[in-house]
Amino acid sequence: MAQVEKSNHNSDQREAGRLQVLDVIRAAGTIARIDIAKETGFSPATVTVITSQLLESGLIEEITPEPAADAKPSTRRGRPRVSLRLRGAAHLIAGIKVAHNSVSVLILDFEGSEVVSHDMPMPEPRMATPYFCETLKRAVSQACAKGGFALSGLSGIGVAMAGLVDAKRNFVYWSSSLTDRNVNLGAHLDRVLPCPVFIDNDANLVAKAEHLFGEGRKVDDFIVVTIEHGVGMGIVIGGEIYRGERGCGAEFGHTKVHLDGALCQCGQRGCLEAYVGNYALLREANIMDREMPLADIGMLFKRAEAGDAMARSIFERAGRMFAMGLANIINIFDPKLIVLAGEQLSFDYLYADAVLEAMHQSSIQVDAPLPEVRVHAWGDQMWAKGAAAYAIERVSALTVREVPVDA
């Protein structure tokens, strides 16, 4: 038994070492072995062994930098310095963002370069699990066809969706996209898709995208707040996504701001989302003006800009509620940075000067600057990129397990 445990421990160490080397190469783009040793703390001999295994398995490749046009001939003898990079052709990975009205698919190669993107309308905002799975399959299949390759050519798929998601189990407790609760969605998707599927809350994957590609680059402790149909939050601590024990952490939209208040789409009352989410603002507007119902938040915002008192009052209350929520984030987490993300931030009512001032007034006052608040308004393809990046990480972990020890 002790021998088996020792063998498993050694195997875990080898996998962790390979993943660490892959992460360093991915972060650097191209890097020499000696620099990998410096970054990881591994000995040059260990780096040589690991990179030989990764080269043999096709996950990385060697490149010899071209000399500059004005470079003088080198007097040094021996082989030129060789760098390593990820081999983009090793895997194709898809990321999916499930929005209220659309499905966005982004396919990346193993290096993280975009191969093809595709958007497809959602047949219905909410649907039963089997229909939902077939819808995702259709969207990914269309993206693959657009890129000129088969669905079977994918090595993994990441899915970003709103709701309470246990990413470790690919289990969805509740989502605004599903009519069912407590769904083992990973098992359902495995039946219709030919490769591993990795599911997470969409705000977590926005945080992943911001950390790798956006406002959170080179910042290891920050919070992302997403405002779209609903309200989400992704927390990055020490460079890692915080998800909570059950996968239900960071549900900012479902923090309570009003006892027995407005009805939220989660079924409870008084949630922040029920005062700030798009559906909540439209619900209030259409209750107050039944003769001219509004179909989207842009129409309501135009009314407010034109001086409509009802529309302005709705946005002003949303701003006050949102300021209270942001102050609570600061008081609990004291993050270095807060990123407000999502396409709907093209409307400024949630980060107007009055909102930020109210946030400041409700935050704990000490003789130090409050966290910086940055706005990053972008569309569903960025969410899909976070899902794809998450899937690349998971596929990398699965792949290194299969690398032979003596490769």
PDB file of C-alpha atoms in Angstrom, residues 18-287:
ATOM      1  CA  ARG A  18       4.491  19.529 -16.523  1.00  0.00           C
ATOM      2  CA  LEU A  19       1.526  21.846 -15.989  1.00  0.00           C
ATOM      3  CA  GLN A  20       3.762  24.434 -14.349  1.00  0.00           C
ATOM      4  CA  VAL A  21       6.140  24.348 -17.322  1.00  0.00           C
ATOM      5  CA  LEU A  22       3.202  24.607 -19.756  1.00  0.00           C
ATOM      6  CA  ASP A  23       1.838  27.605 -17.832  1.00  0.00           C
ATOM      7  CA  VAL A  24       5.209  29.352 -17.952  1.00  0.00           C
ATOM      8  CA  ILE A  25       5.524  28.754 -21.693  1.00  0.00           C
ATOM      9  CA  ARG A  26       1.964  29.965 -22.273  1.00  0.00           C
ATOM     10  CA  ALA A  27       2.520  33.140 -20.271  1.00  0.00           C
ATOM     11  CA  ALA A  28       5.809  33.907 -22.011  1.00  0.00           C
ATOM     12  CA  GLY A  29       4.750  33.064 -25.563  1.00  0.00           C
ATOM     13  CA  THR A  30       8.273  31.921 -26.418  1.00  0.00           C
ATOM     14  CA  ILE A  31      10.923  31.098 -23.833  1.00  0.00           C
ATOM     15  CA  ALA A  32      14.254  29.309 -23.563  1.00  0.00           C
ATOM     16  CA  ARG A  33      14.774  26.313 -21.278  1.00  0.00           C
ATOM     17  CA  ILE A  34      17.162  28.206 -19.016  1.00  0.00           C
ATOM     18  CA  ASP A  35      14.504  30.882 -18.459  1.00  0.00           C
ATOM     19  CA  ILE A  36      11.889  28.211 -17.689  1.00  0.00           C
ATOM     20  CA  ALA A  37      14.241  26.949 -14.978  1.00  0.00           C
ATOM     21  CA  LYS A  38      14.475  30.456 -13.520  1.00  0.00           C
ATOM     22  CA  GLU A  39      10.692  30.948 -13.561  1.00  0.00           C
ATOM     23  CA  THR A  40       9.815  27.555 -12.052  1.00  0.00           C
ATOM     24  CA  GLY A  41      12.763  27.005  -9.735  1.00  0.00           C
ATOM     25  CA  PHE A  42      13.344  23.606 -11.349  1.00  0.00           C
ATOM     26  CA  SER A  43      16.870  22.473 -12.157  1.00  0.00           C
ATOM     27  CA  PRO A  44      17.962  22.745 -15.824  1.00  0.00           C
ATOM     28  CA  ALA A  45      18.092  18.945 -15.964  1.00  0.00           C
ATOM     29  CA  THR A  46      14.474  18.655 -14.759  1.00  0.00           C
ATOM     30  CA  VAL A  47      13.334  21.264 -17.288  1.00  0.00           C
ATOM     31  CA  THR A  48      15.125  19.333 -20.045  1.00  0.00           C
ATOM     32  CA  VAL A  49      13.330  16.114 -19.079  1.00  0.00           C
ATOM     33  CA  ILE A  50       9.890  17.755 -18.855  1.00  0.00           C
ATOM     34  CA  THR A  51      10.231  19.700 -22.101  1.00  0.00           C
ATOM     35  CA  SER A  52      11.457  16.575 -23.894  1.00  0.00           C
ATOM     36  CA  GLN A  53       8.300  14.788 -22.767  1.00  0.00           C
ATOM     37  CA  LEU A  54       6.095  17.691 -23.880  1.00  0.00           C
ATOM     38  CA  LEU A  55       7.889  17.900 -27.239  1.00  0.00           C
ATOM     39  CA  GLU A  56       7.478  14.175 -27.816  1.00  0.00           C
ATOM     40  CA  SER A  57       3.762  14.407 -27.027  1.00  0.00           C
ATOM     41  CA  GLY A  58       3.322  17.307 -29.489  1.00  0.00           C
ATOM     42  CA  LEU A  59       2.170  19.891 -26.948  1.00  0.00           C
ATOM     43  CA  ILE A  60       5.115  22.251 -27.519  1.00  0.00           C
ATOM     44  CA  GLU A  61       7.592  22.938 -30.316  1.00  0.00           C
ATOM     45  CA  GLU A  62      11.066  24.373 -30.713  1.00  0.00           C
ATOM     46  CA  ILE A  63      11.774  27.576 -32.592  1.00  0.00           C
ATOM     47  CA  THR A  64      15.062  29.193 -33.487  1.00  0.00           C
ATOM     48  CA  PRO A  65      14.801  32.980 -33.513  1.00  0.00           C
ATOM     49  CA  GLU A  66      15.733  34.611 -36.814  1.00  0.00           C
ATOM     50  CA  PRO A  67      18.750  36.941 -36.497  1.00  0.00           C
ATOM     51  CA  ALA A  68      18.073  40.631 -36.925  1.00  0.00           C
ATOM     52  CA  ALA A  69      18.772  42.001 -40.398  1.00  0.00           C
ATOM     53  CA  ASP A  70      21.537  44.277 -39.086  1.00  0.00           C
ATOM     54  CA  ALA A  71      23.045  41.700 -36.731  1.00  0.00           C
ATOM     55  CA  LYS A  72      26.746  40.959 -37.066  1.00  0.00           C
ATOM     56  CA  PRO A  73      27.847  37.348 -37.619  1.00  0.00           C
ATOM     57  CA  SER A  74      28.297  35.651 -34.262  1.00  0.00           C
ATOM     58  CA  THR A  75      31.749  34.490 -33.248  1.00  0.00           C
ATOM     59  CA  ARG A  76      30.188  31.982 -30.847  1.00  0.00           C
ATOM     60  CA  ARG A  77      30.347  28.307 -31.684  1.00  0.00           C
ATOM     61  CA  GLY A  78      27.749  25.641 -31.069  1.00  0.00           C
ATOM     62  CA  ARG A  79      24.003  25.493 -31.506  1.00  0.00           C
ATOM     63  CA  PRO A  80      22.018  28.739 -31.581  1.00  0.00           C
ATOM     64  CA  ARG A  81      19.787  29.379 -28.587  1.00  0.00           C
ATOM     65  CA  VAL A  82      16.500  27.546 -29.054  1.00  0.00           C
ATOM     66  CA  SER A  83      13.196  28.721 -27.580  1.00  0.00           C
ATOM     67  CA  LEU A  84       9.993  26.816 -26.907  1.00  0.00           C
ATOM     68  CA  ARG A  85       6.373  27.687 -27.478  1.00  0.00           C
ATOM     69  CA  LEU A  86       3.041  25.916 -27.321  1.00  0.00           C
ATOM     70  CA  ARG A  87       2.128  24.020 -30.461  1.00  0.00           C
ATOM     71  CA  GLY A  88      -1.112  25.660 -31.542  1.00  0.00           C
ATOM     72  CA  ALA A  89      -2.140  22.733 -33.738  1.00  0.00           C
ATOM     73  CA  ALA A  90      -2.053  20.336 -30.775  1.00  0.00           C
ATOM     74  CA  HIS A  91      -5.666  21.043 -29.829  1.00  0.00           C
ATOM     75  CA  LEU A  92      -8.746  22.963 -30.878  1.00  0.00           C
ATOM     76  CA  ILE A  93     -10.798  24.256 -27.943  1.00  0.00           C
ATOM     77  CA  ALA A  94     -14.275  25.834 -28.000  1.00  0.00           C
ATOM     78  CA  GLY A  95     -15.687  28.353 -25.550  1.00  0.00           C
ATOM     79  CA  ILE A  96     -19.437  28.970 -25.302  1.00  0.00           C
ATOM     80  CA  LYS A  97     -21.211  31.920 -23.716  1.00  0.00           C
ATOM     81  CA  VAL A  98     -24.904  31.282 -23.074  1.00  0.00           C
ATOM     82  CA  ALA A  99     -26.712  34.619 -23.017  1.00  0.00           C
ATOM     83  CA  HIS A 100     -30.391  35.419 -22.617  1.00  0.00           C
ATOM     84  CA  ASN A 101     -31.015  35.719 -26.363  1.00  0.00           C
ATOM     85  CA  SER A 102     -27.966  34.154 -28.031  1.00  0.00           C
ATOM     86  CA  VAL A 103     -25.213  31.552 -27.921  1.00  0.00           C
ATOM     87  CA  SER A 104     -21.702  32.777 -28.753  1.00  0.00           C
ATOM     88  CA  VAL A 105     -18.990  30.291 -29.716  1.00  0.00           C
ATOM     89  CA  LEU A 106     -15.273  31.008 -29.968  1.00  0.00           C
ATOM     90  CA  ILE A 107     -12.788  28.345 -31.067  1.00  0.00           C
ATOM     91  CA  LEU A 108      -9.118  28.760 -30.145  1.00  0.00           C
ATOM     92  CA  ASP A 109      -6.032  26.720 -30.874  1.00  0.00           C
ATOM     93  CA  PHE A 110      -3.815  25.441 -28.058  1.00  0.00           C
ATOM     94  CA  GLU A 111      -1.792  28.672 -28.070  1.00  0.00           C
ATOM     95  CA  GLY A 112      -4.974  30.682 -27.500  1.00  0.00           C
ATOM     96  CA  SER A 113      -5.176  32.174 -30.991  1.00  0.00           C
ATOM     97  CA  GLU A 114      -8.653  32.646 -32.441  1.00  0.00           C
ATOM     98  CA  VAL A 115      -9.618  30.173 -35.161  1.00  0.00           C
ATOM     99  CA  VAL A 116     -13.286  30.986 -35.715  1.00  0.00           C
ATOM    100  CA  SER A 117     -16.205  32.705 -33.954  1.00  0.00           C
ATOM    101  CA  HIS A 118     -19.935  32.285 -34.375  1.00  0.00           C
ATOM    102  CA  ASP A 119     -23.161  33.646 -32.870  1.00  0.00           C
ATOM    103  CA  MET A 120     -26.509  31.874 -32.969  1.00  0.00           C
ATOM    104  CA  PRO A 121     -29.871  33.115 -31.622  1.00  0.00           C
ATOM    105  CA  MET A 122     -31.301  31.214 -28.655  1.00  0.00           C
ATOM    106  CA  PRO A 123     -34.620  29.621 -29.648  1.00  0.00           C
ATOM    107  CA  GLU A 124     -35.962  30.411 -26.170  1.00  0.00           C
ATOM    108  CA  PRO A 125     -34.487  32.235 -23.155  1.00  0.00           C
ATOM    109  CA  ARG A 126     -35.181  29.210 -20.924  1.00  0.00           C
ATOM    110  CA  MET A 127     -35.497  25.599 -21.967  1.00  0.00           C
ATOM    111  CA  ALA A 128     -35.540  22.020 -20.713  1.00  0.00           C
ATOM    112  CA  THR A 129     -32.162  20.330 -20.323  1.00  0.00           C
ATOM    113  CA  PRO A 130     -32.266  18.011 -23.392  1.00  0.00           C
ATOM    114  CA  TYR A 131     -33.308  20.868 -25.689  1.00  0.00           C
ATOM    115  CA  PHE A 132     -30.647  23.121 -24.141  1.00  0.00           C
ATOM    116  CA  CYS A 133     -27.926  20.530 -24.810  1.00  0.00           C
ATOM    117  CA  GLU A 134     -29.006  20.069 -28.418  1.00  0.00           C
ATOM    118  CA  THR A 135     -29.002  23.854 -28.851  1.00  0.00           C
ATOM    119  CA  LEU A 136     -25.395  24.098 -27.644  1.00  0.00           C
ATOM    120  CA  LYS A 137     -24.397  21.211 -29.920  1.00  0.00           C
ATOM    121  CA  ARG A 138     -25.989  22.951 -32.895  1.00  0.00           C
ATOM    122  CA  ALA A 139     -24.178  26.214 -32.136  1.00  0.00           C
ATOM    123  CA  VAL A 140     -20.773  24.512 -31.812  1.00  0.00           C
ATOM    124  CA  SER A 141     -21.393  22.408 -34.924  1.00  0.00           C
ATOM    125  CA  GLN A 142     -22.165  25.552 -36.904  1.00  0.00           C
ATOM    126  CA  ALA A 143     -18.954  27.175 -35.640  1.00  0.00           C
ATOM    127  CA  CYS A 144     -16.899  24.120 -36.638  1.00  0.00           C
ATOM    128  CA  ALA A 145     -18.494  24.043 -40.095  1.00  0.00           C
ATOM    129  CA  LYS A 146     -17.702  27.737 -40.464  1.00  0.00           C
ATOM    130  CA  GLY A 147     -14.066  26.939 -39.629  1.00  0.00           C
ATOM    131  CA  GLY A 148     -13.940  24.034 -42.070  1.00  0.00           C
ATOM    132  CA  PHE A 149     -13.498  21.161 -39.616  1.00  0.00           C
ATOM    133  CA  ALA A 150     -15.676  18.554 -37.915  1.00  0.00           C
ATOM    134  CA  LEU A 151     -17.110  18.728 -34.418  1.00  0.00           C
ATOM    135  CA  SER A 152     -14.999  15.660 -33.628  1.00  0.00           C
ATOM    136  CA  GLY A 153     -11.883  17.802 -34.154  1.00  0.00           C
ATOM    137  CA  LEU A 154     -12.411  19.580 -30.816  1.00  0.00           C
ATOM    138  CA  SER A 155     -10.457  18.469 -27.742  1.00  0.00           C
ATOM    139  CA  GLY A 156     -12.609  20.271 -25.192  1.00  0.00           C
ATOM    140  CA  ILE A 157     -15.475  22.730 -24.731  1.00  0.00           C
ATOM    141  CA  GLY A 158     -15.901  25.339 -21.997  1.00  0.00           C
ATOM    142  CA  VAL A 159     -19.404  26.575 -21.190  1.00  0.00           C
ATOM    143  CA  ALA A 160     -20.074  29.895 -19.434  1.00  0.00           C
ATOM    144  CA  MET A 161     -23.626  30.254 -18.142  1.00  0.00           C
ATOM    145  CA  ALA A 162     -25.476  32.277 -15.543  1.00  0.00           C
ATOM    146  CA  GLY A 163     -26.555  30.564 -12.365  1.00  0.00           C
ATOM    147  CA  LEU A 164     -25.352  28.504  -9.421  1.00  0.00           C
ATOM    148  CA  VAL A 165     -22.755  26.129 -10.869  1.00  0.00           C
ATOM    149  CA  ASP A 166     -20.487  23.601  -9.169  1.00  0.00           C
ATOM    150  CA  ALA A 167     -17.604  23.655 -11.661  1.00  0.00           C
ATOM    151  CA  LYS A 168     -15.850  20.684 -10.047  1.00  0.00           C
ATOM    152  CA  ARG A 169     -18.827  18.437 -10.827  1.00  0.00           C
ATOM    153  CA  ASN A 170     -20.176  20.221 -13.932  1.00  0.00           C
ATOM    154  CA  PHE A 171     -23.390  20.433 -11.916  1.00  0.00           C
ATOM    155  CA  VAL A 172     -25.957  23.250 -12.208  1.00  0.00           C
ATOM    156  CA  TYR A 173     -28.107  23.900  -9.142  1.00  0.00           C
ATOM    157  CA  TRP A 174     -30.050  26.640 -10.884  1.00  0.00           C
ATOM    158  CA  SER A 175     -29.707  28.722 -14.044  1.00  0.00           C
ATOM    159  CA  SER A 176     -31.873  31.323 -15.725  1.00  0.00           C
ATOM    160  CA  SER A 177     -31.231  29.397 -18.981  1.00  0.00           C
ATOM    161  CA  LEU A 178     -32.793  26.129 -17.710  1.00  0.00           C
ATOM    162  CA  THR A 179     -36.328  25.233 -16.660  1.00  0.00           C
ATOM    163  CA  ASP A 180     -34.906  22.386 -14.554  1.00  0.00           C
ATOM    164  CA  ARG A 181     -33.073  22.627 -11.240  1.00  0.00           C
ATOM    165  CA  ASN A 182     -30.257  20.427  -9.880  1.00  0.00           C
ATOM    166  CA  VAL A 183     -29.032  19.238 -13.263  1.00  0.00           C
ATOM    167  CA  ASN A 184     -25.944  17.109 -13.866  1.00  0.00           C
ATOM    168  CA  LEU A 185     -25.412  19.132 -17.012  1.00  0.00           C
ATOM    169  CA  GLY A 186     -21.958  17.727 -17.707  1.00  0.00           C
ATOM    170  CA  ALA A 187     -23.369  14.210 -18.018  1.00  0.00           C
ATOM    171  CA  HIS A 188     -26.129  15.419 -20.363  1.00  0.00           C
ATOM    172  CA  LEU A 189     -23.663  17.285 -22.592  1.00  0.00           C
ATOM    173  CA  ASP A 190     -21.303  14.292 -22.638  1.00  0.00           C
ATOM    174  CA  ARG A 191     -24.080  12.336 -24.349  1.00  0.00           C
ATOM    175  CA  VAL A 192     -24.342  14.743 -27.286  1.00  0.00           C
ATOM    176  CA  LEU A 193     -20.787  16.092 -27.624  1.00  0.00           C
ATOM    177  CA  PRO A 194     -17.665  14.117 -28.613  1.00  0.00           C
ATOM    178  CA  CYS A 195     -15.163  15.705 -26.209  1.00  0.00           C
ATOM    179  CA  PRO A 196     -14.867  16.704 -22.542  1.00  0.00           C
ATOM    180  CA  VAL A 197     -17.070  19.613 -21.442  1.00  0.00           C
ATOM    181  CA  PHE A 198     -16.221  22.023 -18.613  1.00  0.00           C
ATOM    182  CA  ILE A 199     -18.985  24.222 -17.159  1.00  0.00           C
ATOM    183  CA  ASP A 200     -18.676  27.251 -14.898  1.00  0.00           C
ATOM    184  CA  ASN A 201     -20.579  30.339 -13.858  1.00  0.00           C
ATOM    185  CA  ASP A 202     -20.206  32.988 -16.556  1.00  0.00           C
ATOM    186  CA  ALA A 203     -18.983  35.688 -14.155  1.00  0.00           C
ATOM    187  CA  ASN A 204     -16.151  33.385 -13.033  1.00  0.00           C
ATOM    188  CA  LEU A 205     -15.101  32.979 -16.644  1.00  0.00           C
ATOM    189  CA  VAL A 206     -15.328  36.723 -17.252  1.00  0.00           C
ATOM    190  CA  ALA A 207     -12.849  37.036 -14.371  1.00  0.00           C
ATOM    191  CA  LYS A 208     -10.694  34.405 -16.080  1.00  0.00           C
ATOM    192  CA  ALA A 209     -10.807  36.396 -19.329  1.00  0.00           C
ATOM    193  CA  GLU A 210     -10.029  39.671 -17.547  1.00  0.00           C
ATOM    194  CA  HIS A 211      -7.067  38.066 -15.764  1.00  0.00           C
ATOM    195  CA  LEU A 212      -5.600  36.634 -18.973  1.00  0.00           C
ATOM    196  CA  PHE A 213      -6.586  39.214 -21.580  1.00  0.00           C
ATOM    197  CA  GLY A 214      -8.243  42.254 -20.015  1.00  0.00           C
ATOM    198  CA  GLU A 215      -8.129  44.780 -17.181  1.00  0.00           C
ATOM    199  CA  GLY A 216      -6.922  42.221 -14.637  1.00  0.00           C
ATOM    200  CA  ARG A 217      -3.665  41.367 -16.391  1.00  0.00           C
ATOM    201  CA  LYS A 218      -0.767  41.427 -13.909  1.00  0.00           C
ATOM    202  CA  VAL A 219      -3.249  41.863 -11.029  1.00  0.00           C
ATOM    203  CA  ASP A 220      -3.623  38.831  -8.753  1.00  0.00           C
ATOM    204  CA  ASP A 221      -6.359  40.146  -6.441  1.00  0.00           C
ATOM    205  CA  PHE A 222      -9.396  41.753  -8.022  1.00  0.00           C
ATOM    206  CA  ILE A 223     -13.144  41.426  -8.431  1.00  0.00           C
ATOM    207  CA  VAL A 224     -15.231  41.515 -11.590  1.00  0.00           C
ATOM    208  CA  VAL A 225     -18.883  42.552 -11.445  1.00  0.00           C
ATOM    209  CA  THR A 226     -20.957  41.709 -14.519  1.00  0.00           C
ATOM    210  CA  ILE A 227     -24.188  43.483 -15.380  1.00  0.00           C
ATOM    211  CA  GLU A 228     -26.349  42.068 -18.153  1.00  0.00           C
ATOM    212  CA  HIS A 229     -29.710  40.304 -17.914  1.00  0.00           C
ATOM    213  CA  GLY A 230     -28.668  39.546 -14.338  1.00  0.00           C
ATOM    214  CA  VAL A 231     -25.793  40.532 -12.050  1.00  0.00           C
ATOM    215  CA  GLY A 232     -22.764  38.337 -11.401  1.00  0.00           C
ATOM    216  CA  MET A 233     -19.390  38.476  -9.708  1.00  0.00           C
ATOM    217  CA  GLY A 234     -16.063  36.746 -10.225  1.00  0.00           C
ATOM    218  CA  ILE A 235     -13.382  36.829  -7.520  1.00  0.00           C
ATOM    219  CA  VAL A 236      -9.672  36.379  -8.224  1.00  0.00           C
ATOM    220  CA  ILE A 237      -7.508  35.803  -5.125  1.00  0.00           C
ATOM    221  CA  GLY A 238      -3.830  35.036  -5.505  1.00  0.00           C
ATOM    222  CA  GLY A 239      -4.314  34.658  -9.242  1.00  0.00           C
ATOM    223  CA  GLU A 240      -6.970  31.932  -8.811  1.00  0.00           C
ATOM    224  CA  ILE A 241     -10.759  31.987  -9.205  1.00  0.00           C
ATOM    225  CA  TYR A 242     -12.583  31.675  -5.888  1.00  0.00           C
ATOM    226  CA  ARG A 243     -15.705  29.524  -6.280  1.00  0.00           C
ATOM    227  CA  GLY A 244     -16.750  28.526  -2.770  1.00  0.00           C
ATOM    228  CA  GLU A 245     -17.248  25.043  -1.352  1.00  0.00           C
ATOM    229  CA  ARG A 246     -20.410  24.278  -3.362  1.00  0.00           C
ATOM    230  CA  GLY A 247     -19.654  26.466  -6.341  1.00  0.00           C
ATOM    231  CA  CYS A 248     -22.126  29.030  -5.021  1.00  0.00           C
ATOM    232  CA  GLY A 249     -19.656  31.677  -3.895  1.00  0.00           C
ATOM    233  CA  ALA A 250     -19.581  35.199  -5.313  1.00  0.00           C
ATOM    234  CA  GLU A 251     -23.325  35.393  -6.023  1.00  0.00           C
ATOM    235  CA  PHE A 252     -23.300  39.173  -5.756  1.00  0.00           C
ATOM    236  CA  GLY A 253     -26.587  39.547  -7.624  1.00  0.00           C
ATOM    237  CA  HIS A 254     -28.355  37.492  -4.969  1.00  0.00           C
ATOM    238  CA  THR A 255     -27.114  39.392  -1.947  1.00  0.00           C
ATOM    239  CA  LYS A 256     -30.081  40.942  -0.181  1.00  0.00           C
ATOM    240  CA  VAL A 257     -30.634  44.700  -0.274  1.00  0.00           C
ATOM    241  CA  HIS A 258     -34.320  44.911   0.708  1.00  0.00           C
ATOM    242  CA  LEU A 259     -36.187  42.720   3.191  1.00  0.00           C
ATOM    243  CA  ASP A 260     -39.233  41.163   1.465  1.00  0.00           C
ATOM    244  CA  GLY A 261     -38.432  43.326  -1.563  1.00  0.00           C
ATOM    245  CA  ALA A 262     -38.843  42.837  -5.301  1.00  0.00           C
ATOM    246  CA  LEU A 263     -39.106  39.303  -6.708  1.00  0.00           C
ATOM    247  CA  CYS A 264     -35.871  37.991  -8.234  1.00  0.00           C
ATOM    248  CA  GLN A 265     -35.696  35.467 -11.081  1.00  0.00           C
ATOM    249  CA  CYS A 266     -34.021  33.036  -8.619  1.00  0.00           C
ATOM    250  CA  GLY A 267     -37.327  32.843  -6.738  1.00  0.00           C
ATOM    251  CA  GLN A 268     -36.334  34.876  -3.672  1.00  0.00           C
ATOM    252  CA  ARG A 269     -37.120  38.477  -2.808  1.00  0.00           C
ATOM    253  CA  GLY A 270     -34.955  41.511  -2.171  1.00  0.00           C
ATOM    254  CA  CYS A 271     -31.920  40.435  -4.234  1.00  0.00           C
ATOM    255  CA  LEU A 272     -29.710  43.175  -5.680  1.00  0.00           C
ATOM    256  CA  GLU A 273     -30.334  41.719  -9.154  1.00  0.00           C
ATOM    257  CA  ALA A 274     -34.065  42.370  -8.757  1.00  0.00           C
ATOM    258  CA  TYR A 275     -33.273  46.102  -8.725  1.00  0.00           C
ATOM    259  CA  VAL A 276     -30.298  46.277 -11.094  1.00  0.00           C
ATOM    260  CA  GLY A 277     -30.624  43.492 -13.702  1.00  0.00           C
ATOM    261  CA  ASN A 278     -31.998  44.399 -17.111  1.00  0.00           C
ATOM    262  CA  TYR A 279     -35.134  42.314 -16.656  1.00  0.00           C
ATOM    263  CA  ALA A 280     -35.848  44.083 -13.360  1.00  0.00           C
ATOM    264  CA  LEU A 281     -35.598  47.578 -14.876  1.00  0.00           C
ATOM    265  CA  LEU A 282     -37.803  46.610 -17.822  1.00  0.00           C
ATOM    266  CA  ARG A 283     -40.322  44.944 -15.496  1.00  0.00           C
ATOM    267  CA  GLU A 284     -40.686  48.107 -13.445  1.00  0.00           C
ATOM    268  CA  ALA A 285     -40.904  50.333 -16.524  1.00  0.00           C
ATOM    269  CA  ASN A 286     -43.581  48.178 -18.138  1.00  0.00           C
ATOM    270  CA  ILE A 287     -45.620  48.042 -14.935  1.00  0.00           C
TER     271      ILE A 287
END
